[in-house]
Coordinates of C-alpha atoms in Angstrom, one line a residue:
M660 CA 59.0 43.7 8.3
T661 CA 58.6 43.3 4.5
E662 CA 58.0 46.5 2.4
I663 CA 55.5 44.8 0.2
A664 CA 51.9 44.1 1.4
L665 CA 49.8 41.3 -0.2
T666 CA 46.0 41.2 -0.3
V667 CA 43.6 38.6 -1.6
Q668 CA 40.7 39.8 -3.8
Q669 CA 37.7 38.0 -5.2
T670 CA 37.5 38.6 -9.0
A671 CA 34.2 36.8 -9.9
R672 CA 31.1 35.1 -8.5
P673 CA 31.3 31.3 -8.4
T674 CA 28.7 28.9 -9.5
G675 CA 29.1 25.8 -7.3
F676 CA 32.5 25.3 -5.9
P677 CA 34.9 28.2 -6.2
T678 CA 38.4 27.7 -7.7
A679 CA 41.7 29.5 -7.4
G680 CA 40.6 31.4 -10.5
H681 CA 38.0 33.3 -8.5
F682 CA 40.8 35.0 -6.5
R683 CA 43.9 37.0 -7.1
F684 CA 46.8 38.3 -5.0
A685 CA 47.6 42.0 -5.3
E686 CA 50.8 43.7 -4.2
S687 CA 51.1 47.2 -2.8
P688 CA 53.4 49.2 -0.5
V689 CA 53.0 48.5 3.2
P690 CA 50.4 51.1 4.4
R691 CA 51.2 53.7 6.9
P692 CA 49.0 54.4 9.9
E693 CA 47.3 57.7 10.2
P694 CA 46.9 59.5 13.6
G695 CA 44.6 57.5 15.8
T696 CA 45.4 54.2 14.0
A697 CA 48.0 51.5 14.0
L698 CA 49.7 49.2 11.5
V699 CA 49.3 45.5 12.2
E700 CA 51.4 42.7 10.6
N701 CA 49.1 39.7 10.5
L702 CA 50.3 36.4 11.9
L703 CA 47.4 33.9 11.8
W704 CA 44.4 33.9 9.5
S705 CA 41.1 32.0 9.8
V706 CA 39.3 30.6 6.7
D707 CA 35.7 29.7 7.4
P708 CA 32.7 28.1 5.7
Y709 CA 30.7 31.3 5.9
H710 CA 33.3 32.9 3.5
R711 CA 31.8 30.8 0.7
E712 CA 28.3 32.2 1.4
M713 CA 29.8 35.7 1.4
M714 CA 31.3 35.1 -2.1
D715 CA 27.8 35.1 -3.6
G716 CA 27.3 38.8 -3.0
D717 CA 28.4 40.1 0.4
F718 CA 32.1 40.3 -0.6
E719 CA 32.8 43.1 -3.0
L720 CA 34.8 42.2 -6.1
N721 CA 38.3 43.4 -6.7
V722 CA 38.8 44.7 -3.1
P723 CA 40.7 43.0 -0.2
L724 CA 38.6 40.4 1.5
E725 CA 37.7 40.4 5.1
G726 CA 38.2 37.7 7.7
R727 CA 39.2 37.0 11.3
T728 CA 42.9 37.3 12.0
L729 CA 45.5 37.8 14.7
G730 CA 48.4 40.2 14.2
R731 CA 51.1 42.2 15.9
V732 CA 51.1 46.0 16.1
V733 CA 54.3 47.1 14.4
A734 CA 53.7 50.8 14.1
S735 CA 51.3 52.8 16.2
R736 CA 50.0 56.4 16.2
T737 CA 47.6 55.8 19.1
P738 CA 48.4 55.1 22.7
E739 CA 45.5 52.6 22.8
L740 CA 47.4 50.2 20.5
P741 CA 51.0 49.9 21.8
E742 CA 53.6 48.4 19.5
G743 CA 54.2 44.7 20.1
E744 CA 50.6 44.1 21.2
I745 CA 48.9 41.0 19.7
V746 CA 45.3 41.9 18.6
F747 CA 42.3 40.2 17.0
H748 CA 40.6 42.0 14.1
R749 CA 38.6 41.3 10.9
R750 CA 40.8 42.8 8.2
G751 CA 42.2 39.4 7.2
W752 CA 43.1 37.9 3.8
R753 CA 46.0 40.4 3.8
T754 CA 49.5 40.6 5.2
H755 CA 49.1 44.0 6.8
A756 CA 46.2 46.1 8.0
V757 CA 45.7 49.6 9.3
V758 CA 43.1 49.5 12.2
G759 CA 41.6 51.8 14.8
P760 CA 41.2 50.9 18.4
E761 CA 37.5 50.3 17.8
E762 CA 38.2 47.7 15.2
V763 CA 40.3 45.3 17.3
R764 CA 40.1 43.2 20.4
R765 CA 43.3 43.0 22.5
L766 CA 43.9 39.4 23.6
P767 CA 43.9 38.5 27.2
H768 CA 47.1 37.0 28.6
H769 CA 46.4 33.4 29.4
P770 CA 49.8 31.7 30.1
G771 CA 50.1 28.3 28.6
V772 CA 47.4 28.9 25.9
P773 CA 48.7 28.8 22.3
L774 CA 48.1 31.8 20.1
S775 CA 46.2 29.8 17.6
A776 CA 43.5 28.9 20.2
Y777 CA 42.3 32.5 20.0
L778 CA 41.1 31.8 16.4
S779 CA 39.9 28.3 17.0
V780 CA 38.5 27.0 20.3
L781 CA 38.6 30.5 22.0
G782 CA 37.7 32.4 18.8
G783 CA 34.6 32.7 16.8
T784 CA 34.6 29.0 16.1
G785 CA 34.6 28.0 19.8
L786 CA 32.2 30.8 20.7
T787 CA 29.8 29.5 18.1
A788 CA 29.9 26.0 19.6
Y789 CA 29.7 27.3 23.2
V790 CA 26.7 29.6 22.5
A791 CA 24.9 26.8 20.5
L792 CA 25.1 24.5 23.5
T793 CA 24.7 26.9 26.5
R794 CA 22.7 29.9 25.3
V795 CA 20.5 28.4 22.5
A796 CA 20.1 24.6 23.3
R797 CA 20.6 25.1 27.1
L798 CA 22.1 21.7 27.3
R799 CA 21.4 19.8 30.5
E800 CA 23.6 17.2 32.1
G801 CA 23.0 13.7 30.7
E802 CA 21.3 14.8 27.5
D803 CA 22.3 13.2 24.2
V804 CA 23.8 15.4 21.5
F805 CA 24.1 14.9 17.7
V806 CA 26.4 17.2 15.7
S807 CA 26.5 17.3 11.9
G808 CA 29.7 18.3 10.2
A809 CA 31.3 17.1 13.4
A810 CA 34.9 17.0 12.1
G811 CA 35.0 20.7 11.2
G812 CA 36.0 23.6 13.5
V813 CA 32.6 24.1 15.1
G814 CA 31.8 20.4 15.1
T815 CA 35.0 19.3 17.0
A816 CA 34.5 22.2 19.5
A817 CA 30.9 21.3 20.0
G818 CA 31.7 17.7 20.7
R819 CA 34.4 18.5 23.2
F820 CA 32.3 21.2 24.9
A821 CA 29.3 18.9 25.1
R822 CA 31.5 16.3 26.8
L823 CA 32.9 18.8 29.3
L824 CA 29.4 20.2 30.0
G825 CA 28.2 16.7 31.1
A826 CA 26.3 15.5 28.0
G827 CA 25.2 11.9 27.9
R828 CA 26.1 10.4 24.5
V829 CA 27.7 12.5 21.8
I830 CA 27.1 11.4 18.2
G831 CA 28.7 12.9 15.1
S832 CA 28.5 12.7 11.4
A833 CA 31.5 13.3 9.1
G834 CA 32.5 12.8 5.4
S835 CA 35.1 10.0 5.5
P836 CA 36.1 6.9 7.5
A837 CA 39.3 8.7 8.6
K838 CA 37.2 11.6 10.1
V839 CA 34.9 9.2 11.8
K840 CA 37.9 7.5 13.4
Y841 CA 39.3 10.9 14.5
L842 CA 36.0 11.8 16.1
T843 CA 35.7 8.6 18.2
D844 CA 39.5 8.1 18.9
R845 CA 40.5 11.6 19.6
A846 CA 37.7 14.2 19.7
G847 CA 35.6 12.7 22.5
Y848 CA 32.6 11.4 20.4
D849 CA 31.0 8.2 21.6
T850 CA 30.0 7.2 18.1
A851 CA 30.0 8.7 14.6
F852 CA 29.1 7.7 11.1
D853 CA 30.2 8.5 7.5
Y854 CA 27.1 10.1 5.9
H855 CA 28.2 8.8 2.5
T856 CA 27.5 5.2 3.5
G857 CA 23.7 5.4 3.5
P858 CA 20.6 7.5 4.2
V859 CA 21.3 9.8 7.1
A860 CA 18.1 8.9 8.9
G861 CA 19.0 5.2 9.0
L862 CA 22.6 5.9 10.0
L863 CA 21.4 8.2 12.9
A864 CA 18.8 5.7 14.0
E865 CA 21.6 3.0 14.2
A866 CA 24.0 5.4 16.1
A867 CA 21.3 6.7 18.5
P868 CA 18.5 4.1 18.7
A869 CA 17.0 5.7 21.7
G870 CA 16.9 9.2 20.1
I871 CA 18.6 12.5 20.8
D872 CA 17.9 15.6 22.8
V873 CA 19.9 18.2 21.1
F874 CA 21.0 18.6 17.4
V875 CA 23.8 21.1 16.6
D876 CA 23.4 21.5 12.8
N877 CA 26.3 22.7 10.7
V878 CA 25.0 21.1 7.5
G879 CA 21.3 21.3 6.9
G880 CA 19.7 19.1 4.2
D881 CA 19.0 15.5 5.0
H882 CA 20.8 15.8 8.3
L883 CA 18.2 18.2 9.6
G884 CA 15.4 16.1 8.4
A885 CA 16.9 13.0 10.1
A886 CA 17.5 14.8 13.3
V887 CA 13.9 16.1 13.6
G888 CA 12.7 12.5 13.4
A889 CA 15.2 11.3 16.0
L890 CA 14.6 14.1 18.6
R891 CA 12.8 13.2 21.8
E892 CA 10.1 15.2 23.4
R893 CA 11.2 18.8 24.0
G894 CA 14.3 18.3 21.8
R895 CA 16.1 21.3 20.4
V896 CA 17.7 22.0 17.0
V897 CA 20.4 24.7 16.9
R898 CA 21.0 25.9 13.3
V899 CA 24.6 27.0 12.9
G900 CA 25.2 26.6 9.2
T901 CA 24.1 25.0 5.9
I902 CA 27.3 23.7 4.4
S903 CA 25.3 21.2 2.2
Q904 CA 23.9 24.2 0.2
Y905 CA 26.8 26.6 0.1
N906 CA 28.1 25.2 -3.2
S907 CA 24.8 23.6 -4.4
P908 CA 22.1 26.3 -4.2
E909 CA 19.8 24.0 -6.2
A910 CA 19.9 21.3 -3.5
T911 CA 16.6 19.6 -2.7
P912 CA 14.7 21.3 0.2
V913 CA 14.8 19.7 3.6
L914 CA 12.0 17.1 4.1
F915 CA 10.7 16.2 7.5
N916 CA 7.5 15.5 9.3
H917 CA 6.4 18.9 10.4
A918 CA 3.9 17.4 12.8
D919 CA 6.9 16.2 14.9
V920 CA 7.6 19.8 15.8
V921 CA 4.3 20.2 17.4
E922 CA 3.7 16.7 18.7
K923 CA 7.1 16.5 20.3
S924 CA 7.2 20.2 21.4
L925 CA 10.5 20.7 19.5
R926 CA 12.3 24.0 19.2
I927 CA 14.3 25.0 16.1
E928 CA 16.5 28.1 16.5
G929 CA 19.3 29.6 14.5
F930 CA 21.7 32.4 15.5
L931 CA 24.6 34.5 14.4
V932 CA 27.6 34.5 16.8
K933 CA 28.1 38.3 16.3
H934 CA 25.0 38.7 18.4
Y935 CA 26.6 36.9 21.4
Q936 CA 29.9 38.8 21.9
D937 CA 28.9 39.2 25.5
A938 CA 29.6 35.5 26.0
Q939 CA 33.3 35.8 25.1
D940 CA 34.6 36.2 28.6
E941 CA 32.3 33.4 29.7
L942 CA 33.9 31.2 27.1
Y943 CA 37.4 32.1 28.4
D944 CA 36.3 31.2 31.9
F945 CA 35.0 27.9 30.8
A946 CA 37.6 26.8 28.3
V947 CA 40.9 28.2 29.4
P948 CA 41.3 25.9 32.5
H949 CA 40.5 22.9 30.3
L950 CA 43.1 24.0 27.7
R951 CA 45.7 24.4 30.4
S952 CA 44.9 21.0 31.9
G953 CA 45.0 19.2 28.5
A954 CA 41.3 18.2 28.8
L955 CA 40.5 20.4 25.8
P956 CA 42.9 20.0 22.9
A957 CA 42.5 22.5 20.1
D958 CA 41.6 20.6 16.9
E959 CA 43.3 22.5 14.1
T960 CA 44.6 22.1 10.5
V961 CA 47.3 24.6 10.0
V962 CA 48.6 25.6 6.6
D963 CA 51.9 27.6 6.5
G964 CA 52.4 30.6 4.4
F965 CA 50.0 33.5 3.5
E966 CA 50.5 32.7 -0.2
R967 CA 48.5 29.4 0.5
I968 CA 45.4 31.0 2.0
V969 CA 43.3 30.4 -1.1
E970 CA 44.5 26.8 -1.2
A971 CA 43.6 26.4 2.5
F972 CA 40.1 27.9 1.9
L973 CA 39.4 25.5 -1.0
L974 CA 40.8 22.6 0.9
M975 CA 38.4 23.3 3.8
L976 CA 35.4 23.6 1.5
R977 CA 36.3 20.2 0.0
G978 CA 36.5 18.7 3.5
G979 CA 40.3 18.3 3.5
N980 CA 40.6 19.6 7.1
T981 CA 40.0 18.2 10.5
G982 CA 39.0 20.8 13.1
K983 CA 39.6 24.5 12.5
T984 CA 41.5 25.6 9.4
L985 CA 44.1 28.2 10.0
V986 CA 46.9 29.8 7.9
R987 CA 50.1 30.7 9.7
A988 CA 52.7 33.3 8.5
A989 CA 55.8 31.5 7.3

């Protein structure tokens, strides 16, 4: 174990897209656990779109940032966290963290499941997609699903889960021809479109001429407006995120026919995954057998080396990833 710990700190509030200059790496001695705590050496880090939103005020400046991570207990002063155990916690964006038992989740032992899956398809990303489809949209077999931001972590998981749950047609939007090809060739989508090639409403109408039943929205903006128009009677919108506005707070407000909500008996509902932690074991029961069988590949973009975590975060914000973005200890 190295004797130097690294943390990433935010140094300024960005306007628009953040840059590497909004962060710094800070060195310090590896911390020592106090009685009742344990020292964790982190192995895998998650970088997520919501971190950009947090940068506008929720993250404190000049202190270590928080984020989802997996690490190994390397020194323990509590019997509840034995040395060698792999745990999930939220003191990410650092190489080492001192945690108490109440701050971690010990990972279940699922033979044949890669460790990275617990931050992607079995982690907060997968749980978001699963809750969106099962708890909020209450997807029924044969219903047609549209997912915006479909090539990201939540988007790829939502498409794969929808297929496994018996959806009819699964339609996605993405930001490049390569991502569109990935969605249809590898991620289980029936059809997809590059939203840069024309008005989203027209592209969606062409991809789903008979309409849709469920919209899983990671983007907001004109995607939301287009989906409201395409939804059939008793359609549902699940609001997961608003990527289109994270770096453009001056973006034009969403425009759609508000009468559609009443006349088609639509439901629009957002949620935070932290309110659905009770669904974690349900997700394991659903997804683990499919992971083991190969029916549920984990879509991941993995960047090696903690020193590249800021690079990975900025790459993800610019759409340079496919699936979940993870950073792996070198």
